[in-house]
CSV table of C-alpha atoms in Angstrom, one decimal:
chain,number,residue,atom,x,y,z
A,27,MET,CA,63.6,-15.2,-118.4
A,28,ASN,CA,64.0,-13.0,-115.3
A,29,ASN,CA,65.0,-14.5,-112.0
A,30,LEU,CA,62.3,-14.7,-109.4
A,31,LYS,CA,62.6,-13.4,-105.9
A,32,SER,CA,60.9,-15.5,-103.2
A,33,THR,CA,58.0,-13.5,-101.7
A,34,ILE,CA,55.9,-16.5,-100.9
A,35,THR,CA,53.6,-16.7,-97.9
A,36,THR,CA,51.8,-20.0,-97.2
A,37,THR,CA,48.2,-20.3,-96.1
A,38,PRO,CA,47.6,-22.5,-93.0
A,39,PRO,CA,45.5,-25.5,-93.7
A,40,HIS,CA,41.7,-25.0,-93.6
A,41,THR,CA,39.5,-27.7,-92.3
A,42,PRO,CA,36.2,-27.4,-94.2
A,43,GLU,CA,32.7,-28.2,-92.9
A,44,PRO,CA,31.1,-31.3,-94.1
A,45,LEU,CA,30.4,-31.4,-97.9
A,46,PRO,CA,27.1,-29.6,-98.7
A,47,ASP,CA,24.3,-31.9,-99.9
A,48,PHE,CA,24.0,-30.6,-103.5
A,49,LYS,CA,20.9,-31.9,-105.3
A,50,ALA,CA,21.3,-33.3,-108.8
A,51,PRO,CA,19.9,-31.1,-111.6
A,52,VAL,CA,17.2,-32.5,-113.9
A,53,PHE,CA,17.0,-31.6,-117.6
A,54,LYS,CA,14.6,-32.6,-120.3
A,55,ASP,CA,15.3,-35.8,-122.1
A,56,GLY,CA,17.8,-35.6,-124.9
A,57,ALA,CA,19.2,-32.2,-123.8
A,58,LEU,CA,22.8,-31.4,-124.6
A,59,VAL,CA,24.1,-30.3,-121.2
A,60,LEU,CA,27.6,-28.9,-120.4
A,61,TYR,CA,28.7,-29.2,-116.8
A,62,PHE,CA,31.5,-26.6,-116.5
A,63,HIS,CA,32.9,-23.5,-114.9
A,64,PRO,CA,33.3,-20.3,-117.1
A,65,TYR,CA,36.8,-19.6,-115.8
A,66,ASN,CA,38.1,-23.1,-115.9
A,67,PHE,CA,40.5,-23.4,-118.8
A,68,TYR,CA,39.4,-26.7,-120.0
A,69,SER,CA,35.7,-25.7,-119.9
A,70,GLN,CA,36.6,-22.6,-122.0
A,71,LYS,CA,38.0,-24.8,-124.7
A,72,VAL,CA,34.7,-26.7,-125.0
A,73,LEU,CA,32.6,-23.6,-124.7
A,74,LEU,CA,34.4,-21.8,-127.5
A,75,MET,CA,34.0,-24.9,-129.8
A,76,LEU,CA,30.3,-25.1,-129.0
A,77,TYR,CA,30.0,-21.4,-129.9
A,78,GLU,CA,32.0,-21.9,-133.1
A,79,LYS,CA,29.7,-24.7,-134.2
A,80,ASN,CA,26.6,-22.7,-133.2
A,81,LEU,CA,25.2,-25.5,-131.1
A,82,GLU,CA,22.3,-25.1,-128.7
A,83,PHE,CA,23.2,-26.4,-125.3
A,84,THR,CA,22.2,-26.0,-121.6
A,85,PRO,CA,25.1,-24.8,-119.4
A,86,TYR,CA,25.3,-25.9,-115.8
A,87,ALA,CA,27.9,-24.0,-113.8
A,88,LEU,CA,29.2,-26.0,-110.9
A,89,ASP,CA,30.0,-24.3,-107.6
A,90,LEU,CA,33.6,-25.5,-107.4
A,91,SER,CA,34.8,-23.8,-104.2
A,92,ASN,CA,31.9,-25.3,-102.2
A,93,GLY,CA,32.7,-28.8,-103.5
A,94,GLU,CA,29.8,-29.5,-105.9
A,95,GLN,CA,32.3,-31.3,-108.1
A,96,TYR,CA,32.6,-33.8,-105.2
A,97,SER,CA,28.9,-34.2,-104.6
A,98,SER,CA,27.5,-37.7,-105.0
A,99,TRP,CA,25.4,-36.7,-108.0
A,100,PHE,CA,28.4,-35.3,-109.9
A,101,LEU,CA,30.8,-38.1,-109.0
A,102,ASN,CA,28.2,-40.5,-110.5
A,103,ILE,CA,28.7,-38.6,-113.7
A,104,ASN,CA,32.5,-38.2,-113.5
A,105,PRO,CA,34.3,-40.1,-110.7
A,106,LYS,CA,37.3,-37.8,-111.1
A,107,GLY,CA,35.3,-34.8,-110.0
A,108,ASP,CA,36.6,-32.7,-112.9
A,109,VAL,CA,34.9,-30.3,-115.2
A,110,PRO,CA,34.0,-30.1,-118.0
A,111,VAL,CA,31.6,-32.9,-118.7
A,112,LEU,CA,29.2,-33.1,-121.6
A,113,GLN,CA,25.9,-35.0,-121.4
A,114,ASP,CA,24.2,-35.8,-124.7
A,115,GLY,CA,21.0,-37.6,-123.8
A,116,PRO,CA,22.2,-41.0,-122.3
A,117,PHE,CA,25.8,-40.4,-123.2
A,118,ILE,CA,28.2,-38.9,-120.7
A,119,ILE,CA,31.6,-37.6,-122.0
A,120,PRO,CA,34.2,-36.3,-119.5
A,121,ASP,CA,37.5,-34.6,-120.3
A,122,SER,CA,37.7,-31.6,-122.7
A,123,ARG,CA,39.7,-33.5,-125.3
A,124,HIS,CA,37.2,-36.4,-125.5
A,125,ILE,CA,34.3,-33.9,-125.5
A,126,MET,CA,35.8,-31.9,-128.4
A,127,ASN,CA,36.4,-35.0,-130.4
A,128,TYR,CA,32.9,-36.3,-129.7
A,129,VAL,CA,31.3,-33.0,-130.7
A,130,GLU,CA,33.5,-32.7,-133.9
A,131,ASP,CA,32.6,-36.3,-135.0
A,132,LYS,CA,28.8,-35.9,-134.3
A,133,PHE,CA,28.1,-32.4,-135.5
A,134,ARG,CA,29.7,-32.3,-139.0
A,135,SER,CA,27.4,-30.6,-141.6
A,136,ASP,CA,26.9,-27.4,-143.5
A,137,LYS,CA,25.4,-25.9,-140.3
A,138,HIS,CA,28.4,-26.7,-138.1
A,139,GLN,CA,31.9,-25.7,-138.8
A,140,ALA,CA,34.4,-28.5,-139.1
A,141,PHE,CA,37.7,-28.4,-137.2
A,142,LYS,CA,39.2,-31.6,-138.4
A,143,SER,CA,40.4,-31.9,-142.0
A,144,TYR,CA,40.8,-35.1,-143.9
A,145,ASN,CA,42.9,-33.3,-146.5
A,146,PHE,CA,45.9,-32.4,-144.3
A,147,THR,CA,49.2,-33.1,-146.0
A,148,ALA,CA,51.7,-35.3,-144.1
A,149,LYS,CA,53.6,-32.2,-143.1
A,150,GLU,CA,50.5,-30.4,-141.8
A,151,TYR,CA,49.4,-33.5,-139.9
A,152,GLU,CA,52.8,-33.9,-138.3
A,153,LYS,CA,52.8,-30.2,-137.3
A,154,LEU,CA,49.3,-30.6,-135.8
A,155,GLN,CA,50.5,-33.5,-133.7
A,156,ARG,CA,53.6,-31.7,-132.6
A,157,PHE,CA,51.8,-28.6,-131.6
A,158,ASP,CA,49.1,-30.5,-129.7
A,159,LYS,CA,51.8,-32.3,-127.7
A,160,LEU,CA,53.5,-29.1,-126.9
A,161,LEU,CA,50.3,-27.4,-125.7
A,162,ALA,CA,49.2,-30.3,-123.7
A,163,GLN,CA,52.4,-30.1,-121.7
A,164,VAL,CA,51.6,-26.6,-120.3
A,165,PRO,CA,50.3,-27.0,-116.7
A,166,VAL,CA,47.7,-24.3,-116.9
A,167,GLY,CA,46.4,-24.8,-113.4
A,168,ALA,CA,49.9,-24.6,-111.8
A,169,LEU,CA,50.8,-21.6,-114.0
A,170,SER,CA,47.6,-19.8,-112.9
A,171,LEU,CA,47.9,-20.4,-109.2
A,172,GLY,CA,51.7,-19.8,-109.2
A,173,SER,CA,51.1,-16.3,-110.8
A,174,PHE,CA,49.1,-15.4,-107.7
A,175,ILE,CA,51.7,-16.7,-105.3
A,176,HIS,CA,54.8,-15.2,-106.8
A,177,GLU,CA,54.0,-11.5,-106.5
A,178,ASP,CA,57.4,-10.4,-107.6
A,179,LEU,CA,56.7,-11.2,-111.2
A,180,LYS,CA,55.4,-7.6,-111.8
A,181,LEU,CA,52.5,-8.8,-114.0
A,182,ALA,CA,49.6,-6.8,-115.3
A,183,PRO,CA,46.6,-8.9,-114.5
A,184,LYS,CA,43.2,-8.0,-115.8
A,185,PRO,CA,40.0,-7.5,-113.8
A,186,PRO,CA,38.6,-9.2,-111.9
A,187,PHE,CA,41.8,-11.1,-111.1
A,188,ILE,CA,43.6,-8.2,-109.4
A,189,GLY,CA,44.2,-7.0,-105.9
A,190,PRO,CA,42.5,-9.0,-103.1
A,191,VAL,CA,41.0,-11.4,-105.6
A,192,ARG,CA,44.4,-12.9,-106.2
A,193,LYS,CA,44.7,-13.6,-102.4
A,194,ALA,CA,41.2,-15.0,-102.5
A,195,CYS,CA,42.2,-17.4,-105.3
A,196,ILE,CA,45.0,-18.8,-103.1
A,197,LYS,CA,42.7,-19.1,-100.1
A,198,ASN,CA,40.0,-20.8,-102.1
A,199,ASN,CA,42.5,-23.2,-103.7
A,200,GLU,CA,43.4,-24.4,-100.2
A,201,LYS,CA,39.7,-24.8,-99.3
A,202,VAL,CA,39.1,-26.9,-102.5
A,203,TYR,CA,42.1,-29.0,-101.6
A,204,GLU,CA,40.7,-29.8,-98.1
A,205,LEU,CA,37.3,-30.5,-99.7
A,206,LEU,CA,38.9,-33.0,-101.9
A,207,LYS,CA,40.5,-34.8,-98.9
A,208,LYS,CA,37.1,-34.7,-97.2
A,209,SER,CA,35.4,-36.2,-100.2
A,210,ILE,CA,37.9,-39.1,-100.2
A,211,GLU,CA,37.1,-39.8,-96.5
A,212,GLU,CA,33.4,-39.9,-97.3
A,213,ALA,CA,33.6,-41.7,-100.6
A,214,GLU,CA,32.1,-45.2,-100.7
A,215,VAL,CA,32.9,-45.9,-104.3
A,216,ASN,CA,35.3,-44.6,-107.0
A,217,LYS,CA,37.9,-43.6,-104.3
A,218,ALA,CA,40.8,-44.5,-106.5
A,219,ALA,CA,40.0,-41.7,-109.0
A,220,LEU,CA,39.9,-39.2,-106.2
A,221,LEU,CA,43.1,-40.4,-104.6
A,222,ARG,CA,44.8,-40.0,-108.0
A,223,LYS,CA,43.5,-36.5,-108.2
A,224,LEU,CA,44.8,-35.7,-104.6
A,225,GLU,CA,48.2,-37.0,-105.7
A,226,ILE,CA,48.1,-34.6,-108.7
A,227,GLN,CA,47.1,-31.7,-106.4
A,228,ASP,CA,49.9,-32.5,-104.0
A,229,GLN,CA,52.4,-32.4,-106.9
A,230,ARG,CA,51.0,-29.1,-108.1
A,231,ARG,CA,51.2,-27.6,-104.6
A,232,ARG,CA,54.9,-28.5,-104.4
A,233,VAL,CA,55.6,-27.0,-107.8
A,234,VAL,CA,53.8,-23.7,-107.4
A,235,TYR,CA,55.2,-22.9,-104.0
A,236,SER,CA,58.8,-23.6,-105.2
A,237,ARG,CA,60.5,-20.6,-106.9
A,238,VAL,CA,62.8,-22.9,-108.8
A,239,GLU,CA,60.1,-25.3,-110.0
A,240,PHE,CA,57.7,-22.5,-111.0
A,241,HIS,CA,60.5,-20.8,-112.9
A,242,LYS,CA,60.8,-24.1,-114.9
A,243,ILE,CA,57.1,-23.7,-115.8
A,244,LEU,CA,57.6,-20.2,-117.0
A,245,ASP,CA,60.5,-21.3,-119.1
A,246,ASN,CA,58.5,-24.2,-120.6
A,247,VAL,CA,55.7,-21.8,-121.6
A,248,TYR,CA,58.3,-19.5,-123.3
A,249,ASN,CA,59.7,-22.4,-125.2
A,250,VAL,CA,56.2,-23.3,-126.4
A,251,LEU,CA,55.5,-19.8,-127.5
A,252,TYR,CA,58.9,-19.4,-129.2
A,253,THR,CA,58.5,-22.7,-131.1
A,254,ILE,CA,55.2,-21.5,-132.5
A,255,GLU,CA,56.5,-18.0,-133.1
A,256,THR,CA,59.3,-19.5,-135.3
A,257,ASP,CA,56.8,-21.5,-137.3
A,258,LEU,CA,54.4,-18.5,-137.8
A,259,LYS,CA,57.4,-16.4,-138.9
A,260,GLU,CA,58.3,-19.0,-141.5
A,261,ASN,CA,54.7,-19.0,-142.8
A,262,PRO,CA,53.6,-15.3,-142.8
A,263,ASP,CA,50.8,-15.8,-145.3
A,264,ARG,CA,49.0,-18.5,-143.3
A,265,GLU,CA,46.2,-17.3,-141.0
A,266,TRP,CA,46.2,-20.0,-138.4
A,267,LEU,CA,48.7,-22.6,-137.1
A,268,ILE,CA,48.1,-25.4,-139.5
A,269,THR,CA,46.2,-24.0,-142.4
A,270,ASP,CA,44.0,-21.0,-143.2
A,271,LYS,CA,41.1,-22.7,-141.4
A,272,LEU,CA,40.7,-22.7,-137.6
A,273,THR,CA,41.5,-26.1,-135.9
A,274,LEU,CA,41.2,-27.5,-132.4
A,275,THR,CA,44.9,-26.7,-132.1
A,276,ASP,CA,44.2,-23.0,-132.7
A,277,ILE,CA,41.5,-23.1,-130.0
A,278,ALA,CA,43.9,-24.6,-127.5
A,279,PHE,CA,46.7,-22.1,-128.4
A,280,GLY,CA,44.4,-19.1,-128.6
A,281,LEU,CA,43.0,-19.8,-125.1
A,282,LEU,CA,46.4,-20.4,-123.7
A,283,LEU,CA,47.3,-16.9,-124.9
A,284,HIS,CA,44.0,-15.6,-123.4
A,285,ARG,CA,44.9,-17.2,-120.0
A,286,LEU,CA,48.3,-15.6,-120.1
A,287,TYR,CA,46.8,-12.3,-121.0
A,288,GLN,CA,44.3,-12.5,-118.1
A,289,LEU,CA,47.0,-13.4,-115.7
A,290,GLY,CA,49.0,-10.4,-117.0
A,291,PHE,CA,51.8,-12.2,-118.8
A,292,GLU,CA,51.6,-10.5,-122.2
A,293,ASN,CA,54.5,-8.1,-121.6
A,294,TYR,CA,56.5,-10.9,-119.9
A,295,TYR,CA,56.3,-13.0,-123.0
A,296,TRP,CA,55.3,-11.4,-126.2
A,297,GLY,CA,54.8,-7.6,-125.7
A,298,TYR,CA,57.1,-4.9,-126.9
A,299,GLY,CA,57.9,-6.9,-130.1
A,300,LYS,CA,59.3,-10.0,-128.3
A,301,LEU,CA,57.1,-12.4,-130.1
A,302,PRO,CA,55.3,-10.4,-132.8
A,303,HIS,CA,53.8,-13.3,-134.7
A,304,VAL,CA,52.3,-14.8,-131.6
A,305,GLU,CA,50.9,-11.4,-130.7
A,306,SER,CA,49.3,-11.0,-134.2
A,307,PHE,CA,47.8,-14.5,-133.8
A,308,PHE,CA,46.2,-13.5,-130.5
A,309,LEU,CA,44.8,-10.3,-132.0
A,310,ARG,CA,43.2,-12.3,-134.8
A,311,PHE,CA,41.9,-14.9,-132.4
A,312,ARG,CA,40.3,-12.2,-130.2
A,313,LYS,CA,38.3,-10.8,-133.1
A,314,ARG,CA,36.3,-14.0,-133.5
A,315,GLU,CA,32.7,-13.9,-132.5
A,316,SER,CA,33.1,-17.0,-130.4
A,317,TYR,CA,35.8,-15.3,-128.4
A,318,GLN,CA,33.6,-12.3,-127.7
A,319,LYS,CA,30.9,-14.5,-126.5
A,320,LEU,CA,33.3,-16.4,-124.3
A,321,VAL,CA,35.0,-13.4,-122.8
A,322,PRO,CA,32.7,-10.4,-122.7
A,323,THR,CA,33.5,-7.4,-120.6
A,324,ASN,CA,33.2,-7.4,-116.8
A,325,PHE,CA,31.1,-10.1,-115.2
A,326,GLU,CA,28.6,-10.7,-118.1
A,327,ILE,CA,29.7,-14.2,-118.7
A,328,LEU,CA,29.4,-15.1,-115.1
A,329,LYS,CA,26.0,-13.5,-114.8
A,330,ASP,CA,24.7,-15.0,-118.0
A,331,MET,CA,25.8,-18.5,-117.3
A,332,TRP,CA,24.8,-18.4,-113.6
A,333,GLN,CA,21.3,-17.2,-114.6
A,334,LYS,CA,20.9,-20.0,-117.1
A,335,THR,CA,21.9,-22.6,-114.6
A,336,PRO,CA,18.8,-24.0,-112.9
A,337,SER,CA,19.2,-22.2,-109.6
A,338,ASN,CA,16.7,-24.3,-107.6
A,339,TYR,CA,19.2,-27.1,-107.7
A,340,LYS,CA,22.1,-25.0,-106.2
A,341,ILE,CA,22.6,-24.5,-102.5
A,342,GLY,CA,24.5,-21.3,-103.0
A,343,ALA,CA,22.2,-19.7,-105.6
A,344,GLY,CA,21.4,-16.8,-103.2
A,345,ALA,CA,25.0,-15.8,-103.1
A,346,GLY,CA,24.8,-14.2,-106.5
A,347,VAL,CA,27.3,-14.0,-109.3
A,348,LEU,CA,30.4,-14.5,-107.1
A,349,GLY,CA,28.7,-17.5,-105.5
A,350,MET,CA,29.9,-19.4,-108.6
A,351,ALA,CA,33.3,-19.7,-106.9
A,352,MET,CA,35.1,-18.1,-109.7
A,353,PHE,CA,38.1,-17.8,-107.4
A,354,ALA,CA,38.7,-21.6,-107.4
A,355,ALA,CA,38.4,-22.1,-111.1
A,356,PHE,CA,41.7,-20.8,-112.2
A,357,ALA,CA,43.8,-23.4,-110.4
A,358,HIS,CA,41.2,-26.2,-110.5
A,359,LYS,CA,41.1,-28.8,-113.2
């Protein structure tokens, strides 16, 4: 990979105002509710699966940059203060991996596409496990934030993540970091989970502001892509990673490619014939109806999801579409 020149500027710490008093939303009994953010990578994985299964659900988009994930009502749902979280009546399921397994196990019928197969061969199952492990090792949040910090990468980011928005992402990430520290100071219970999250955030900050450490992330991503490229090349007649049917592994890989594409890494990694089978996979993935619903043009996804979120429960509802704090979502897990 190309060497990176250091063009890093740091943002001075920002001391936020006290955490806003967000009110807990109320939904009808038995509703399937997804607490999420449309530009959060892990939320996107769950969203795309719900679309693939044609499930009716109520989306609730959290205002990440103003600290709604650290409000008392949300910490009662998920003490880690992370999105996404799925609520199915009385059941609360945090973490995208657990959510996707829950949804797959509960909604298996002719009406809902199945992503797990009980007919995998030993070789297919081994490959699925290996690819899942590879993809889980990619630090998507650090990759995203670092791409904004290291401007010398000569990327081709896609709207709206261009120009001043990239600087706003860095600024809002600092704000969210300070909000996390503030929430720890005010926390009366579940402080351990937030302290662990602060530790992870501290590690991420050290990595993304270091040219050497961020370069290691870029090399790790390339190794993942090259491994999958080699497998796809050896199986040119297979449509997806494991079989001809889409799996949860395909969703994870397709959305990783989508994130790289939005950040402007496509020419850095697979363009100009570098990884042609990976590129072909992404082109197939982008044609799926679920992908089109997840990533429509311009700000349609933000507008649609924000309008569907019960606005009377949100302090910042009057701020409009950008009030969703899209800027913080890229680097926030």
